[in-house]
Each structure stands twice: as C-alpha cells, then as structure tokens.
Short mmCIF file of C-alpha atoms and ligand atoms in Angstrom, two decimals:
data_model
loop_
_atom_site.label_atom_id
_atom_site.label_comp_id
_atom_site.label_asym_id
_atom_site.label_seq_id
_atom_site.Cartn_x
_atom_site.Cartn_y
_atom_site.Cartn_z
CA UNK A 1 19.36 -18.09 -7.24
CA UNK A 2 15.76 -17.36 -5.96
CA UNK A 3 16.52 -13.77 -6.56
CA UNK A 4 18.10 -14.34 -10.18
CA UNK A 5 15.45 -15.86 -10.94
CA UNK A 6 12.72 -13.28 -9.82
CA UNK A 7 14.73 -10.72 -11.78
CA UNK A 8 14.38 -12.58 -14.52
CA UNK A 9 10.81 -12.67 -14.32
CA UNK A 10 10.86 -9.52 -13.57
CA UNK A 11 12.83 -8.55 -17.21
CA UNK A 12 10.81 -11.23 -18.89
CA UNK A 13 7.75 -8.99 -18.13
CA UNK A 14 9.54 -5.72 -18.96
CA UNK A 15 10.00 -6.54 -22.83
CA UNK A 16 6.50 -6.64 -24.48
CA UNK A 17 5.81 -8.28 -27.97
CA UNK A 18 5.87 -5.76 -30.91
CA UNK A 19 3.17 -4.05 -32.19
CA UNK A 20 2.20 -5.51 -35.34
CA UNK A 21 2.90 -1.88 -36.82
CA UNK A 22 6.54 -1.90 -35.40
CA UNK A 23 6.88 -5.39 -36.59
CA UNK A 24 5.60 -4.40 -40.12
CA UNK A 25 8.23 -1.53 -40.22
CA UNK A 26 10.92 -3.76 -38.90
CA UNK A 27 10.15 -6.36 -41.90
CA UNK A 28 10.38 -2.92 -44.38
CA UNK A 29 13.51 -1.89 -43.08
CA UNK A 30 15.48 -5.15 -43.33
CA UNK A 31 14.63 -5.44 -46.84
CA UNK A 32 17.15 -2.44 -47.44
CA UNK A 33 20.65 -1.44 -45.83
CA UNK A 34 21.36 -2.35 -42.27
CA UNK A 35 23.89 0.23 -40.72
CA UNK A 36 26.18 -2.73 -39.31
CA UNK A 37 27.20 -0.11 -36.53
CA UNK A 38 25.18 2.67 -35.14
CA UNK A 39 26.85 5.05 -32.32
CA UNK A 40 24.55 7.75 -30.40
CA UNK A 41 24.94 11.23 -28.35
CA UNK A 42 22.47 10.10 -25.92
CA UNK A 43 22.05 13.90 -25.11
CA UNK A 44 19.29 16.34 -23.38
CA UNK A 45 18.54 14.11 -19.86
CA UNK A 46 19.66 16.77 -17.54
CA UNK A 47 16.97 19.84 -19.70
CA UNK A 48 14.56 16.86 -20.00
CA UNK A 49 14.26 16.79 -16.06
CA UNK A 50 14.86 20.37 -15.55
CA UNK A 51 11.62 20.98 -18.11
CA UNK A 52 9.77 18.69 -15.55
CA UNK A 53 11.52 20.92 -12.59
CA UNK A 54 13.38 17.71 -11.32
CA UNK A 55 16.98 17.52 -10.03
CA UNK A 56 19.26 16.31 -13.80
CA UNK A 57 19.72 13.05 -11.78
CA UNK A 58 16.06 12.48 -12.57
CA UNK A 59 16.64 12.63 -16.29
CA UNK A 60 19.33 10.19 -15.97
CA UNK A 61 17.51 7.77 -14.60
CA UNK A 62 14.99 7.91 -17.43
CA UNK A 63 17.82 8.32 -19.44
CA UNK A 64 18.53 4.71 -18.90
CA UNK A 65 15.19 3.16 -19.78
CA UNK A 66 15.27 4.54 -22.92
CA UNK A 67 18.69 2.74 -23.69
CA UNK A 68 16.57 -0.56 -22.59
CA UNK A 69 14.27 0.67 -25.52
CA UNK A 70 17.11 1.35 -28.03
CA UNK A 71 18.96 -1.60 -27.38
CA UNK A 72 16.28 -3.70 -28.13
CA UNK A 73 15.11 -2.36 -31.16
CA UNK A 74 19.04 -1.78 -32.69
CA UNK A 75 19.03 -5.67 -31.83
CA UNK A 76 15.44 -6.29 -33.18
CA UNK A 77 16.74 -4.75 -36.43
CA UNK A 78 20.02 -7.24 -36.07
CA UNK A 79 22.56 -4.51 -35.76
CA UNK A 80 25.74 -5.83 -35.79
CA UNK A 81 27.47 -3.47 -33.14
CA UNK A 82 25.52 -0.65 -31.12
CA UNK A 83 27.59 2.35 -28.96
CA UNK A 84 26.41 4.57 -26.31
CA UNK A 85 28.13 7.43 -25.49
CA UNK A 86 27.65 7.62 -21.68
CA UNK A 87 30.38 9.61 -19.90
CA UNK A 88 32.71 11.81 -21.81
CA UNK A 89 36.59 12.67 -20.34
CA UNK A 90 34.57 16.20 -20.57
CA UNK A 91 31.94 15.09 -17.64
CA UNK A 92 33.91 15.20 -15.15
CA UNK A 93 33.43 19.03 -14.84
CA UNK A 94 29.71 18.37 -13.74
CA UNK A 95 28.78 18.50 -9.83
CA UNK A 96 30.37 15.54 -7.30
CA UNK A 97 26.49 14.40 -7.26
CA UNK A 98 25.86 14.09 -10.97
CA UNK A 99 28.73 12.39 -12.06
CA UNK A 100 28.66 10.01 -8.37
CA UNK A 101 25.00 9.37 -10.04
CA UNK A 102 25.91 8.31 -13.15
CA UNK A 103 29.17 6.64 -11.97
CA UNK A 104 26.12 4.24 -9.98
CA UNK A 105 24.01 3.43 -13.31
CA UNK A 106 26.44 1.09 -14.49
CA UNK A 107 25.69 -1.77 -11.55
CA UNK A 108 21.94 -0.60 -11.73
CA UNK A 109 22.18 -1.68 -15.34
CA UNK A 110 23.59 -4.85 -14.66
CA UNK A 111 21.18 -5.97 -12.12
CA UNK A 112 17.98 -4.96 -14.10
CA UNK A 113 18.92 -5.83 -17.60
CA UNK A 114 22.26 -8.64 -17.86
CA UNK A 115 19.65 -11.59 -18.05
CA UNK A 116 18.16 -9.69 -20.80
CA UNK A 117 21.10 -9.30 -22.78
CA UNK A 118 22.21 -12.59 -22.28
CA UNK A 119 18.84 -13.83 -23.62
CA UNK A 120 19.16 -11.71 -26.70
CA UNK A 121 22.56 -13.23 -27.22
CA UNK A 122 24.21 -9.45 -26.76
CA UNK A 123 28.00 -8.86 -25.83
CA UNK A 124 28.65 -5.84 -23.56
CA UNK A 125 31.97 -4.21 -23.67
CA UNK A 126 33.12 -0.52 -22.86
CA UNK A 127 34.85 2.30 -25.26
CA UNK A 128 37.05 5.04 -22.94
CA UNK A 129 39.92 4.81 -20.03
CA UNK A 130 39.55 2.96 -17.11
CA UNK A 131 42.04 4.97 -15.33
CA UNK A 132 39.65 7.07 -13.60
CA UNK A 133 36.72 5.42 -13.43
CA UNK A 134 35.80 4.63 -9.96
CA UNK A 135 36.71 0.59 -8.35
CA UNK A 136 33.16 -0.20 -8.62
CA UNK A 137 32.00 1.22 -11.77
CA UNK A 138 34.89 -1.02 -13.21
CA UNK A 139 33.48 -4.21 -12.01
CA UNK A 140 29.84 -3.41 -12.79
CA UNK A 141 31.75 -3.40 -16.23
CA UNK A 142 33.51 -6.25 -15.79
CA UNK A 143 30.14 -8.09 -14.35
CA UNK A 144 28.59 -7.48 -18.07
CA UNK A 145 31.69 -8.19 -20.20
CA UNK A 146 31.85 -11.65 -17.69
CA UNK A 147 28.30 -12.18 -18.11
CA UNK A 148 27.73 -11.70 -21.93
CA UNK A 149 31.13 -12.68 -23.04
CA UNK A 150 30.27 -15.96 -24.54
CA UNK A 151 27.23 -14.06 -26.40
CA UNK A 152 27.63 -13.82 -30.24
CA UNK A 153 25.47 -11.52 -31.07
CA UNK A 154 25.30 -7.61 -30.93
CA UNK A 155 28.13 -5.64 -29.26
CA UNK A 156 26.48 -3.01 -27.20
CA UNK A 157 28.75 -0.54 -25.75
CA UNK A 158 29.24 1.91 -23.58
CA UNK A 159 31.43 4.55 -24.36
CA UNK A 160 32.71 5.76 -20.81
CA UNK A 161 34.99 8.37 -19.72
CA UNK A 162 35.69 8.23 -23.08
CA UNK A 163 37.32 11.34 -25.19
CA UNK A 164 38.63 10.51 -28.75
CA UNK A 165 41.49 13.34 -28.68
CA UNK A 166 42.28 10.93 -25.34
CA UNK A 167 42.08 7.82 -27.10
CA UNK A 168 44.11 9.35 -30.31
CA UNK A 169 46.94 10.49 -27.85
CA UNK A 170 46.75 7.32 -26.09
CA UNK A 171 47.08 5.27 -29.20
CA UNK A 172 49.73 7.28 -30.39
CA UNK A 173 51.67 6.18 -27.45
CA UNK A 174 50.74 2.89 -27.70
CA UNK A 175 52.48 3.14 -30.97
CA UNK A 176 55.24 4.71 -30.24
CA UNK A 177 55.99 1.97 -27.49
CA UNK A 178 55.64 -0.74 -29.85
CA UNK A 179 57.91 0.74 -32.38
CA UNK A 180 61.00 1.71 -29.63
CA UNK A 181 60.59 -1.96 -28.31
CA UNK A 182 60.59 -3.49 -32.04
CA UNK A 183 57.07 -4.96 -32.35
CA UNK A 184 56.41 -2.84 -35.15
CA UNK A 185 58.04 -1.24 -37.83
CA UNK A 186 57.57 3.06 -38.40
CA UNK A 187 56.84 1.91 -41.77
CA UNK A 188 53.72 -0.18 -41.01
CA UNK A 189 52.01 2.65 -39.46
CA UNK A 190 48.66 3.40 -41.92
CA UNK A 191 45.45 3.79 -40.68
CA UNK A 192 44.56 0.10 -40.31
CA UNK A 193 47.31 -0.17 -37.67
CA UNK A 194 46.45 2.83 -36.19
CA UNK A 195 42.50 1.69 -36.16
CA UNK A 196 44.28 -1.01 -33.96
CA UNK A 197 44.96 0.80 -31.11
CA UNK A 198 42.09 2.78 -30.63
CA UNK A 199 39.34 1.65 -27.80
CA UNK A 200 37.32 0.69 -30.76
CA UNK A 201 39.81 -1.74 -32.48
CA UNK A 202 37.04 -4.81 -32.20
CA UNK A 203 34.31 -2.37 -34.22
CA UNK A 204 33.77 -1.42 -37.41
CA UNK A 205 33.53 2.64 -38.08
CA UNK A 206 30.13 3.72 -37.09
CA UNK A 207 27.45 3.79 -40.58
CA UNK A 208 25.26 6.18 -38.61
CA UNK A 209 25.87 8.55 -35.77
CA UNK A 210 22.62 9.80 -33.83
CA UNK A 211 22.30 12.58 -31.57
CA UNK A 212 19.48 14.15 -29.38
CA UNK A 213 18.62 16.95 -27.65
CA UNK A 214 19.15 19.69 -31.02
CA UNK A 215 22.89 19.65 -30.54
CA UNK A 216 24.26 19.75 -33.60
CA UNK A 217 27.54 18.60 -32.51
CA UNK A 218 30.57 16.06 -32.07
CA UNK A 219 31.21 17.24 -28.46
CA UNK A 220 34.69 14.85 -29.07
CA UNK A 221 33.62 11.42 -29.57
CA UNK A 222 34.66 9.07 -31.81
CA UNK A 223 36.69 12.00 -34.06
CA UNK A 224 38.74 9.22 -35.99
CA UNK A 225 35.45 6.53 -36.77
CA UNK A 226 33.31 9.00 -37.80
CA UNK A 227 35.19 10.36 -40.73
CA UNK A 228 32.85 8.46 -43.33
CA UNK A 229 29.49 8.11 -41.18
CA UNK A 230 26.40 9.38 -42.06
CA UNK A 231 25.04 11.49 -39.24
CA UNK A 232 21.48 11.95 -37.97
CA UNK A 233 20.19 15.26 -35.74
CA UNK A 234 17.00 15.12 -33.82
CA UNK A 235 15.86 17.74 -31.56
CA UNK A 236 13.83 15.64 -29.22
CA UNK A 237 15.79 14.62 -25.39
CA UNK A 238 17.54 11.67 -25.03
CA UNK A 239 14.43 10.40 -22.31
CA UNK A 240 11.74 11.07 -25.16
CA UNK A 241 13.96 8.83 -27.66
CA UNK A 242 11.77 5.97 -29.06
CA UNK A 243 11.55 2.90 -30.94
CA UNK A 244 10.12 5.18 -33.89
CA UNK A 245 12.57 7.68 -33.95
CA UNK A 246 15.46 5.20 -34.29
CA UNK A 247 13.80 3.57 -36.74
CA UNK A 248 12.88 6.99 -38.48
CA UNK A 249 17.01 7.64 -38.31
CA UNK A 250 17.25 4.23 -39.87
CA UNK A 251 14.95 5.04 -42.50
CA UNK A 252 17.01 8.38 -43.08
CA UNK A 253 20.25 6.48 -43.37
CA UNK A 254 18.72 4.01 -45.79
CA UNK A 255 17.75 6.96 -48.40
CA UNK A 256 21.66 8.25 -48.15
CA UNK A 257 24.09 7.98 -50.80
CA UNK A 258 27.14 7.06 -49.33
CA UNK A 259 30.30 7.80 -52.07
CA UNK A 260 33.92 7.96 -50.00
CA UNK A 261 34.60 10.97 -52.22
CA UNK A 262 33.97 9.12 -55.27
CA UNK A 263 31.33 9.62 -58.15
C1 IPE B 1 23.38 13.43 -21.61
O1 IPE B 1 22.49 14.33 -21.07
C2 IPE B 1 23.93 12.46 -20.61
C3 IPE B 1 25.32 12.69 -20.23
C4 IPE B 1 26.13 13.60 -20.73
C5 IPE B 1 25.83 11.84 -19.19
P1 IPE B 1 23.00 15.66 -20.40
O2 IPE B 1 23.22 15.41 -18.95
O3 IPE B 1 24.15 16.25 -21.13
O4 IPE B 1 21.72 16.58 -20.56
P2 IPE B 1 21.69 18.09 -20.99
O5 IPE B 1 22.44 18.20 -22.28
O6 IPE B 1 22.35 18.86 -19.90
O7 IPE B 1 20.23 18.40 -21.13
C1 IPE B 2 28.08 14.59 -24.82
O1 IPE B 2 27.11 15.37 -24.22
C2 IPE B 2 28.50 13.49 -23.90
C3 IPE B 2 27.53 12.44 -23.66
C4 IPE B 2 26.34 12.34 -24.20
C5 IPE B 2 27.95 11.43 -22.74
P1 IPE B 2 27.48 16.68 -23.43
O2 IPE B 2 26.19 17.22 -22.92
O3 IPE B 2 28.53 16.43 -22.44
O4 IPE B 2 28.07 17.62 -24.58
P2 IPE B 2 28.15 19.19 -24.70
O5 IPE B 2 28.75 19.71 -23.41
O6 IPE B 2 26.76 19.69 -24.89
O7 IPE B 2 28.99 19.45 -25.90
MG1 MG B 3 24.31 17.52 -22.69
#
C-alpha cells in the first residue's frame, strides 16, 4: 500500500502541467480533425544509443520514456485509440540480450506508469500472439489489461510479437474453423467479418500511421488497417520523439485530403 502509494507520488511528480504554448496548440488542433486512431513505428532506439556509443539496450530504455511522453499527449489531444508497435514476429532474430531486454519493459512499464493510466482513465490492451511471448511478459500484460480494464477512455496498445501476415494467416484460420463447425456461413465472409478476427477487431483502422528513425517503411505491421491511413515519415529516433513532433504529424494529417478513391 505504502509503496503504491509512493509510486504514485512518484508519477504524480513525473507529469508536469503544459506549457501554455503546448496548451495553446492543443486548443488549435482540436478545433479541426482528430485522427480517432493513431498507430506508430516507434523506430531508431538501438542507432539512437549506438550514436551515443551505448549498448541498443540503452536506447530502449529511453525508448520507453518517450512512449510516457506520447501517450500523454495522444490522450491530451483525446485520441480515441493509440498503438505502439513494440515487438514485431520479425524481432526475434535480434541477440538473446536484446529481445530478454525488451521482453522485461513490459512489467517495468507497469510498475512506473499503471497509476498513471488509470488516472487518465486509459485502457491498456495488446495487438500480436501470445504464443511465444515469455510467462511473465504475459502477466505484466495481463497486470495492465486487469488494472485499466474498467477505464473508458483511450485504448493504448501495444502491438507485441505482433506480424500482420501472422495475424492475416491466423484469422484466416480462425475462419475457416468457424465455417467447418457451422458458426458462420462461406457466404458472410466480407471484410467486416474478416476485420473480426484480426488482433485489432476492438479498433477502428488507424487515421494516421507515424514512423521514426527515416525508415520509410511498413516493416509488416498492420498490412490490412492501414489500407486507407494517411501516413507520416520523420527522420528523427524514436528516443528524440516529442510532444511537438506528434503534434506537428497531427497538424500534417489535419491538412490531408482523405478521398477512399473517390472525387
Ligand atoms: C525500435 O528501435 C524498437 C524495436 C524494434 C523494439 P530499433 O531497435 O529497431 O532501433 P534501430 O532501428 O536498430 O535503430
Ligand atoms: C519495426 O522496426 C518493428 C518495431 C518498431 C517494433 P524494425 O527495426 O524491426 O524494422 P526493420 O527491420 O527496420 O524493417
Ligand atoms: Mg529498427
């Protein structure tokens, strides 16, 4: 209790008041289009440590403040549903250390920031296969999802060992169980149903897609969702991602004119 409480102090303390410029840019931006769901490459921690000649584990770390900062200002903004991509099926080919690092960050997260959240109202779920995630990687998970579950307000998630051709194949089993044992019929298969039985099924398609680092790539995430999103490139690391920059992407995505191959 004692110690729930001190960490609570602790995360009170963390999360200044707004700048009144901030706060003037955050009263500009609601007064046009909110993307209701914003999904991010959080991309360029392991070059943003190496630049500072620190092991990639280093960049990690500071990886995960800056998804503090992010989270905060997607749910400043009142973003309905916010996704991280954190682990690809892909990561696995990184060194035992690495990926034993960033299989850690998940219960670090939940001791630092869950009273946050939970003040903020924010749900916390997770996009990706559980198969191989490790026992206790799973129940940090499970410790936010527990902990924020009666939240209403923004879904932040974290897209972990997460693939979308994985998720598309998986589906499409999914699918094919459900028709052999009845439950659905071949001819209700569209792409609402099929929406249904992706890891995503409780979000809308992402309005904006962000990623750091100068890739200017998909690197297989969320192939299906992103069909009609609008998608936003900086070169700056995922560790040097602010406040202003999202807000700068917002700002981008508000001047976009979004057709759905009409006129
Ligand atoms: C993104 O940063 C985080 C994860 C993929 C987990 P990277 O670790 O890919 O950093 P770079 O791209 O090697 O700089
Ligand atoms: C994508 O970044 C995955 C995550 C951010 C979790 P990667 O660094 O793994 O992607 P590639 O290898 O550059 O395509
Ligand atoms: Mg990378």
């Amino acid at each position: 209790m004692i110690e729930r409480l001190k960490s609570w102090l602790v995360g009170y303390q963390k999360e200044k008041s707004l700048k009144p410029a901030d706060e003037e840019r955050l009263e500009l931006l609601k007064k046009g289009p909110i993307p209701r769901h914003v999904a991010i490459i959080m991309d360029g921690n392991g070059r943003w440590a190496q630049k500072r000649g620190m092991p990639r584990i280093a960049g990690h770390r500071a990886g995960m403040k800056t998804v503090r900062h992010i989270t905060r200002a997607a749910d400043d903004l009142g973003i309905e549903a916010l996704t991280l991509y954190s682990f690809s099926t892909e990561n696995w080919k990184r060194p035992q250390d690495e990926v034993n690092y960033l299989m850690g960050l998940p219960e670090e997260f939940l001791r630092t920031d869950l009273d946050e959240l939970v003040r903020r109202n924010i749900r916390v779920g997770m996009v990706g296969r559980e198969e191989e995630l490790p026992e206790h990687t799973l129940r940090a998970i499970e410790g936010f999802k527990a902990g924020t579950e009666g939240n209403t307000g923004m879904m932040l998630s974290f897209a972990l060992n997460y693939g979308a051709r994985s998720e598309m194949i998986q589906a499409v089993k999914w699918i094919i169980d459900d028709v052999e044992s009845g439950k659905v019929d071949k001819g209700e298969v569209d792409e609402g149903l099929f929406d249904q039985y992706l890891y995503t099924s409780n979000l809308p398609d992402p309005d904006l897609m962000i990623r750091t680092s100068g890739e200017v790539r998909i690197s297989n995430f969320m192939l299906w969702q992103l069909a009609y999103s609008e998608l936003w490139f900086t070169d700056g690391l995922w560790p040097d991602f602010s406040r202003e920059l999202f807000y700068k992407a917002i700002e981008d995505f508000q001047r976009r004119s979004r057709r759905y191959g009409a006129v």
